[in-house]
Amino acid sequence: MLRSARGSAVACAILLATIAPTAFFASLARARQKDSSPPVVVQPGAPGKPSKALPPSTKGTLPPRSQSDVEFMQGMIMHHQQAVEMTALIASHTGNKDLRSLGARISSSQSDEIKFMQRWLATRGEPISMAMPGMPDMDRSGNPMALMPGMLTPEQMESLRKAKGAEFDHLFLTGMIQHHNGALIMVKDLFDTAGAGQDADLFNFATDADNTQRAEIKIMQSMLDQKPSEEKR
């Protein structure tokens, strides 16, 4: 009798173990069928305002931009391109190891940033360049293309190309400090303009560029303060 009761208990346990998973998954499937409604799209409200539900067909759109945003990106591309041009002279004009290392870092970071800015403009259907098509020395209004803040003049660039060794090091560092300070002015002007700099990608880029260039200015100023005899060659 006792053995029979134990056998029945074991049989019941096996049956429950077999049925339980099946029942669980069946219940889960029924719950999913009942909850077949489309996902809810919620738009956060402005500060102090409630959020609101949007139709399921709502699609994401790019954040609004101002013309100042576009001009900032176009101008910074031109600004960065000159910095890359300056760093390209280092290999043939100086053996200063510290300057070569700095130049490689500037060239790499600013080349990457140029690509980012070009993508940002292209995604929004904006021209990559401020210049009139086919006329790189003229802007789209037909006026002579102005240099961005801090950019070296043609005369400064020519002096840099002609210099060698310690003279080149000095002209490069003073010129790139001038160049970086100009970029800081561009970022400040962007954020001082009403309605500009609200795009998240642009805001993050401009903030990162500001921080990076401030740090590099300190490095270059320290290199300038070194005596020529302390330069690593």
Short mmCIF file of C-alpha atoms in Angstrom, two decimals:
data_model
loop_
_atom_site.label_atom_id
_atom_site.label_comp_id
_atom_site.label_asym_id
_atom_site.label_seq_id
_atom_site.Cartn_x
_atom_site.Cartn_y
_atom_site.Cartn_z
CA MET A 1 0.00 0.00 0.00
CA LEU A 2 2.79 2.42 0.94
CA ARG A 3 4.70 1.56 -2.24
CA SER A 4 1.58 2.21 -4.30
CA ALA A 5 1.11 5.64 -2.73
CA ARG A 6 4.74 6.54 -3.35
CA GLY A 7 4.44 5.40 -6.97
CA SER A 8 1.40 7.55 -7.47
CA ALA A 9 3.18 10.56 -5.98
CA VAL A 10 6.16 10.09 -8.29
CA ALA A 11 3.89 9.73 -11.29
CA CYS A 12 2.08 12.94 -10.39
CA ALA A 13 5.34 14.80 -9.98
CA ILE A 14 6.54 13.65 -13.40
CA LEU A 15 3.23 14.64 -14.96
CA LEU A 16 3.37 18.13 -13.41
CA ALA A 17 6.97 18.61 -14.54
CA THR A 18 5.87 17.74 -18.06
CA ILE A 19 2.77 19.90 -18.11
CA ALA A 20 4.12 23.03 -16.29
CA PRO A 21 6.50 24.31 -19.04
CA THR A 22 3.86 23.72 -21.70
CA ALA A 23 1.29 25.64 -19.71
CA PHE A 24 3.75 28.46 -19.06
CA PHE A 25 4.62 28.98 -22.70
CA ALA A 26 0.98 28.70 -23.73
CA SER A 27 0.12 31.40 -21.20
CA LEU A 28 2.95 33.57 -22.48
CA ALA A 29 1.76 33.18 -26.08
CA ARG A 30 -1.81 34.15 -25.09
CA ALA A 31 -0.48 37.23 -23.30
CA ARG A 32 1.45 38.29 -26.38
CA GLN A 33 -1.61 37.82 -28.56
CA LYS A 34 -3.68 39.98 -26.25
CA ASP A 35 -0.95 42.67 -26.16
CA SER A 36 -0.71 43.07 -29.93
CA SER A 37 -1.36 46.83 -29.87
CA PRO A 38 1.27 49.00 -31.62
CA PRO A 39 4.00 50.63 -29.51
CA VAL A 40 3.23 54.00 -27.98
CA VAL A 41 5.33 56.93 -29.18
CA VAL A 42 5.70 59.56 -26.48
CA GLN A 43 6.95 63.10 -27.05
CA PRO A 44 8.50 64.62 -23.89
CA GLY A 45 6.99 67.94 -22.99
CA ALA A 46 8.85 71.19 -22.54
CA PRO A 47 9.89 72.09 -18.97
CA GLY A 48 6.70 72.34 -16.92
CA LYS A 49 4.58 70.86 -19.71
CA PRO A 50 3.12 67.31 -19.88
CA SER A 51 4.28 64.70 -22.37
CA LYS A 52 1.91 63.62 -25.12
CA ALA A 53 1.32 60.41 -27.05
CA LEU A 54 1.91 60.55 -30.82
CA PRO A 55 0.42 58.33 -33.54
CA PRO A 56 2.26 54.98 -34.05
CA SER A 57 3.09 56.10 -37.59
CA THR A 58 5.24 58.96 -36.25
CA LYS A 59 8.74 58.93 -37.70
CA GLY A 60 11.87 60.50 -36.28
CA THR A 61 13.21 63.62 -37.97
CA LEU A 62 16.50 65.47 -37.76
CA PRO A 63 16.52 68.24 -35.16
CA PRO A 64 16.01 71.79 -36.42
CA ARG A 65 19.12 73.70 -37.42
CA SER A 66 19.89 77.33 -38.01
CA GLN A 67 21.83 78.88 -40.86
CA SER A 68 24.49 79.70 -38.28
CA ASP A 69 24.95 75.98 -37.65
CA VAL A 70 25.51 75.35 -41.35
CA GLU A 71 27.94 78.25 -41.73
CA PHE A 72 29.84 77.16 -38.64
CA MET A 73 30.38 73.67 -40.04
CA GLN A 74 31.32 74.96 -43.49
CA GLY A 75 33.74 77.48 -42.01
CA MET A 76 35.28 74.97 -39.62
CA ILE A 77 35.94 72.57 -42.49
CA MET A 78 37.97 75.26 -44.23
CA HIS A 79 39.66 76.11 -40.93
CA HIS A 80 40.62 72.47 -40.27
CA GLN A 81 41.86 71.97 -43.81
CA GLN A 82 44.50 74.66 -43.30
CA ALA A 83 45.62 73.05 -40.04
CA VAL A 84 46.08 69.72 -41.86
CA GLU A 85 48.02 71.55 -44.58
CA MET A 86 50.31 73.03 -41.94
CA THR A 87 50.99 69.68 -40.30
CA ALA A 88 51.86 68.16 -43.69
CA LEU A 89 54.96 70.40 -43.79
CA ILE A 90 56.44 69.02 -40.57
CA ALA A 91 58.06 65.86 -41.96
CA SER A 92 60.19 67.76 -44.47
CA HIS A 93 60.88 70.89 -42.44
CA THR A 94 61.95 69.75 -38.97
CA GLY A 95 63.36 66.83 -37.05
CA ASN A 96 61.80 67.92 -33.76
CA LYS A 97 60.30 64.70 -32.35
CA ASP A 98 57.87 66.48 -30.04
CA LEU A 99 56.59 68.63 -32.87
CA ARG A 100 56.25 65.61 -35.15
CA SER A 101 54.20 63.81 -32.52
CA LEU A 102 51.97 66.84 -31.95
CA GLY A 103 51.52 67.37 -35.67
CA ALA A 104 50.50 63.76 -36.22
CA ARG A 105 47.88 64.05 -33.48
CA ILE A 106 46.47 67.30 -34.86
CA SER A 107 46.40 65.96 -38.41
CA SER A 108 44.62 62.76 -37.41
CA SER A 109 41.99 64.36 -35.18
CA GLN A 110 41.20 67.23 -37.52
CA SER A 111 41.02 64.97 -40.59
CA ASP A 112 38.48 62.82 -38.74
CA GLU A 113 36.54 65.93 -37.73
CA ILE A 114 36.46 67.16 -41.32
CA LYS A 115 34.81 63.89 -42.35
CA PHE A 116 32.28 64.24 -39.54
CA MET A 117 31.39 67.79 -40.56
CA GLN A 118 31.06 66.81 -44.21
CA ARG A 119 28.67 63.99 -43.25
CA TRP A 120 26.67 66.34 -41.03
CA LEU A 121 26.18 68.80 -43.88
CA ALA A 122 25.50 66.14 -46.52
CA THR A 123 22.87 64.44 -44.34
CA ARG A 124 21.02 67.75 -44.14
CA GLY A 125 21.34 68.50 -47.83
CA GLU A 126 23.68 71.43 -47.30
CA PRO A 127 26.73 72.35 -49.43
CA ILE A 128 30.03 71.13 -48.00
CA SER A 129 31.90 74.29 -48.96
CA MET A 130 31.20 77.97 -48.45
CA ALA A 131 32.80 78.66 -51.83
CA MET A 132 30.94 79.21 -55.06
CA PRO A 133 31.07 76.02 -57.17
CA GLY A 134 34.10 76.14 -59.44
CA MET A 135 35.38 79.34 -57.80
CA PRO A 136 37.19 78.44 -54.56
CA ASP A 137 38.27 82.06 -53.96
CA MET A 138 34.71 83.38 -54.02
CA ASP A 139 31.89 82.79 -51.56
CA ARG A 140 28.35 81.96 -52.67
CA SER A 141 27.44 85.65 -52.66
CA GLY A 142 30.17 86.39 -55.20
CA ASN A 143 32.44 88.11 -52.70
CA PRO A 144 36.11 87.23 -52.11
CA MET A 145 36.36 84.31 -49.69
CA ALA A 146 37.25 85.59 -46.24
CA LEU A 147 39.55 83.71 -43.90
CA MET A 148 38.02 82.18 -40.81
CA PRO A 149 39.20 83.58 -37.45
CA GLY A 150 42.80 82.63 -36.66
CA MET A 151 43.63 81.26 -40.10
CA LEU A 152 47.10 82.11 -41.38
CA THR A 153 47.33 84.61 -44.18
CA PRO A 154 48.88 83.58 -47.50
CA GLU A 155 52.02 85.47 -46.44
CA GLN A 156 52.24 83.55 -43.16
CA MET A 157 51.79 80.25 -44.96
CA GLU A 158 54.53 81.13 -47.44
CA SER A 159 56.92 82.02 -44.61
CA LEU A 160 56.14 78.68 -42.96
CA ARG A 161 56.87 76.79 -46.19
CA LYS A 162 60.25 78.50 -46.57
CA ALA A 163 61.40 77.98 -42.95
CA LYS A 164 63.47 75.05 -41.72
CA GLY A 165 64.57 73.66 -38.37
CA ALA A 166 64.17 75.86 -35.31
CA GLU A 167 62.71 78.72 -37.35
CA PHE A 168 60.03 76.41 -38.71
CA ASP A 169 59.29 75.06 -35.22
CA HIS A 170 58.73 78.59 -33.91
CA LEU A 171 56.56 79.68 -36.84
CA PHE A 172 54.53 76.49 -36.71
CA LEU A 173 53.83 76.73 -32.99
CA THR A 174 52.96 80.42 -33.01
CA GLY A 175 50.88 79.95 -36.13
CA MET A 176 48.98 76.93 -34.79
CA ILE A 177 48.30 78.69 -31.48
CA GLN A 178 46.85 81.59 -33.49
CA HIS A 179 44.89 79.05 -35.52
CA HIS A 180 43.52 77.23 -32.46
CA ASN A 181 42.53 80.51 -30.78
CA GLY A 182 40.56 81.34 -33.89
CA ALA A 183 38.65 78.06 -33.57
CA LEU A 184 37.76 78.98 -29.98
CA ILE A 185 36.34 82.27 -31.26
CA MET A 186 34.25 80.40 -33.83
CA VAL A 187 32.79 78.11 -31.16
CA LYS A 188 32.03 81.06 -28.88
CA ASP A 189 30.33 82.96 -31.70
CA LEU A 190 28.21 79.89 -32.47
CA PHE A 191 26.97 79.51 -28.91
CA ASP A 192 26.43 83.27 -28.57
CA THR A 193 24.06 83.22 -31.55
CA ALA A 194 20.39 82.88 -30.64
CA GLY A 195 18.93 79.57 -31.83
CA ALA A 196 22.29 78.15 -32.93
CA GLY A 197 24.14 75.14 -31.53
CA GLN A 198 20.95 73.31 -30.48
CA ASP A 199 21.63 70.23 -32.63
CA ALA A 200 22.98 67.55 -30.27
CA ASP A 201 25.66 66.26 -32.67
CA LEU A 202 26.87 69.76 -33.46
CA PHE A 203 26.83 70.77 -29.79
CA ASN A 204 28.92 67.75 -28.77
CA PHE A 205 31.35 68.29 -31.64
CA ALA A 206 31.83 72.00 -30.92
CA THR A 207 32.27 71.36 -27.18
CA ASP A 208 34.83 68.59 -27.78
CA ALA A 209 36.71 70.73 -30.32
CA ASP A 210 36.86 73.60 -27.82
CA ASN A 211 38.25 71.36 -25.07
CA THR A 212 40.80 69.69 -27.37
CA GLN A 213 42.11 72.92 -28.82
CA ARG A 214 42.47 74.53 -25.40
CA ALA A 215 44.55 71.56 -24.24
CA GLU A 216 46.73 71.68 -27.36
CA ILE A 217 47.30 75.41 -26.95
CA LYS A 218 48.76 74.72 -23.50
CA ILE A 219 51.04 72.03 -24.95
CA MET A 220 52.27 74.30 -27.74
CA GLN A 221 52.83 77.21 -25.40
CA SER A 222 54.91 74.93 -23.18
CA MET A 223 56.95 73.86 -26.20
CA LEU A 224 57.56 77.49 -27.13
CA ASP A 225 58.75 78.23 -23.61
CA GLN A 226 61.46 75.59 -23.90
CA LYS A 227 64.95 76.77 -24.79
CA PRO A 228 66.29 75.64 -28.19
CA SER A 229 68.93 73.53 -26.48
CA GLU A 230 66.17 71.55 -24.78
CA GLU A 231 64.42 70.67 -28.01
CA LYS A 232 64.43 66.95 -28.78
CA ARG A 233 65.75 66.23 -32.25
#
